[in-house]
């Protein structure tokens, strides 16, 4: 169970990181478009 919990936390962290990357990508797209 402990390991499972750790995995869940890791997944959440990864999702948050991916979300951040996506946002940064959007910002870069807008900046490049201009």
mmCIF file of C-alpha atoms in Angstrom:
data_model
loop_
_atom_site.group_PDB
_atom_site.id
_atom_site.type_symbol
_atom_site.label_atom_id
_atom_site.label_comp_id
_atom_site.label_asym_id
_atom_site.label_seq_id
_atom_site.Cartn_x
_atom_site.Cartn_y
_atom_site.Cartn_z
ATOM 1 C CA UNK A 1 0.000 0.000 0.000
ATOM 2 C CA UNK A 2 2.844 2.362 0.832
ATOM 3 C CA UNK A 3 4.382 1.882 -2.568
ATOM 4 C CA UNK A 4 1.035 2.437 -4.246
ATOM 5 C CA UNK A 5 0.612 5.699 -2.387
ATOM 6 C CA UNK A 6 4.082 6.813 -3.457
ATOM 7 C CA UNK A 7 3.267 5.987 -7.064
ATOM 8 C CA UNK A 8 0.086 8.038 -6.901
ATOM 9 C CA UNK A 9 1.978 11.017 -5.526
ATOM 10 C CA UNK A 10 4.606 10.632 -8.232
ATOM 11 C CA UNK A 11 1.921 10.505 -10.913
ATOM 12 C CA UNK A 12 0.291 13.637 -9.554
ATOM 13 C CA UNK A 13 3.640 15.409 -9.519
ATOM 14 C CA UNK A 14 4.299 14.326 -13.090
ATOM 15 C CA UNK A 15 0.851 15.546 -14.157
ATOM 16 C CA UNK A 16 1.459 18.923 -12.541
ATOM 17 C CA UNK A 17 4.837 19.147 -14.301
ATOM 18 C CA UNK A 18 3.275 18.233 -17.639
ATOM 19 C CA UNK A 19 0.569 20.828 -17.052
ATOM 20 C CA UNK A 20 3.216 23.457 -16.387
ATOM 21 C CA UNK A 21 5.074 22.453 -19.531
ATOM 22 C CA UNK A 22 1.889 22.707 -21.574
ATOM 23 C CA UNK A 23 1.185 26.187 -20.249
ATOM 24 C CA UNK A 24 4.728 27.304 -21.015
ATOM 25 C CA UNK A 25 4.369 25.866 -24.513
ATOM 26 C CA UNK A 26 1.188 27.883 -25.051
ATOM 27 C CA UNK A 27 2.860 31.072 -23.857
ATOM 28 C CA UNK A 28 5.799 30.446 -26.167
ATOM 29 C CA UNK A 29 3.391 29.851 -29.058
ATOM 30 C CA UNK A 30 1.649 33.169 -28.421
ATOM 31 C CA UNK A 31 4.969 34.992 -28.124
ATOM 32 C CA UNK A 32 6.283 33.401 -31.323
ATOM 33 C CA UNK A 33 3.055 34.185 -33.144
ATOM 34 C CA UNK A 34 3.395 37.865 -32.426
#
